[in-house]
């Protein structure tokens, strides 16, 4: 669970968690979703998060982005 005060929309887009409004009710509801999730749902969120990080933030992905950027100059 992260708030929309952080630039992490990718968490929700990758189905790795919940991106909620910046207020205590939304944060509470997001935490309740996570805490109320089944074991299968929590495992799926974890796998999705791992895939998201590997695809977007691991060195091979960062290297490709930089190469693409330089080729575009």
Coordinates of C-alpha atoms in Angstrom, one line a residue:
X1 CA 0.0 0.0 0.0
X2 CA 1.4 3.4 -1.0
X3 CA -0.3 6.8 -1.3
X4 CA -0.7 8.9 -4.3
X5 CA 1.6 11.3 -2.6
X6 CA 4.4 9.1 -4.0
X7 CA 5.0 8.7 -7.7
X8 CA 4.4 4.9 -7.7
X9 CA 1.3 4.4 -9.8
X10 CA 3.2 1.4 -11.2
X11 CA 2.4 -0.5 -8.0
X12 CA -1.3 -0.5 -9.0
X13 CA -0.8 -0.8 -12.7
X14 CA 1.3 -4.0 -12.2
X15 CA -1.2 -5.4 -9.7
X16 CA 1.5 -5.5 -7.0
X17 CA -0.4 -3.6 -4.4
X18 CA -2.7 -0.6 -3.9
X19 CA -2.1 3.1 -4.7
X20 CA -4.5 5.0 -2.5
X21 CA -5.4 8.6 -2.0
X22 CA -3.5 10.6 0.6
X23 CA -5.9 10.4 3.5
X24 CA -6.3 8.2 6.5
X25 CA -9.5 6.6 5.3
X26 CA -8.1 5.5 2.0
X27 CA -4.9 4.3 3.7
X28 CA -6.9 2.4 6.2
X29 CA -9.0 0.8 3.5
X30 CA -5.9 -0.2 1.5
X31 CA -4.3 -1.8 4.6
X32 CA -7.6 -3.7 5.2
X33 CA -7.5 -5.0 1.7
X34 CA -4.0 -6.3 2.1
X35 CA -4.6 -7.7 5.6
X36 CA -7.9 -9.3 4.4
X37 CA -6.4 -10.9 1.3
X38 CA -6.1 -14.6 1.0
X39 CA -2.7 -16.3 1.0
X40 CA -3.1 -16.9 -2.7
X41 CA -3.8 -13.2 -3.3
X42 CA -0.8 -12.1 -1.2
X43 CA 1.5 -14.5 -3.0
X44 CA 0.2 -13.1 -6.3
X45 CA 0.8 -9.5 -5.2
X46 CA 4.3 -10.6 -4.3
X47 CA 5.0 -12.3 -7.6
X48 CA 3.6 -9.3 -9.5
X49 CA 5.8 -6.9 -7.4
X50 CA 8.9 -9.0 -8.1
X51 CA 8.1 -9.0 -11.8
X52 CA 7.5 -5.3 -11.8
X53 CA 10.8 -4.5 -10.1
X54 CA 12.8 -6.9 -12.4
X55 CA 11.2 -5.4 -15.6
X56 CA 11.5 -1.8 -14.6
X57 CA 14.2 -1.2 -12.0
X58 CA 16.8 -4.0 -12.5
X59 CA 20.1 -3.0 -14.2
X60 CA 19.3 -4.6 -17.6
X61 CA 16.1 -2.6 -17.8
X62 CA 17.9 0.6 -16.7
X63 CA 20.7 0.0 -19.2
X64 CA 18.2 -0.6 -22.0
X65 CA 16.4 2.7 -21.1
X66 CA 19.7 4.6 -21.1
X67 CA 20.8 3.1 -24.5
X68 CA 17.4 4.0 -26.0
X69 CA 17.7 7.5 -24.6
X70 CA 21.1 8.0 -26.2
X71 CA 20.0 6.6 -29.5
X72 CA 17.2 9.1 -29.5
X73 CA 19.6 12.1 -29.2

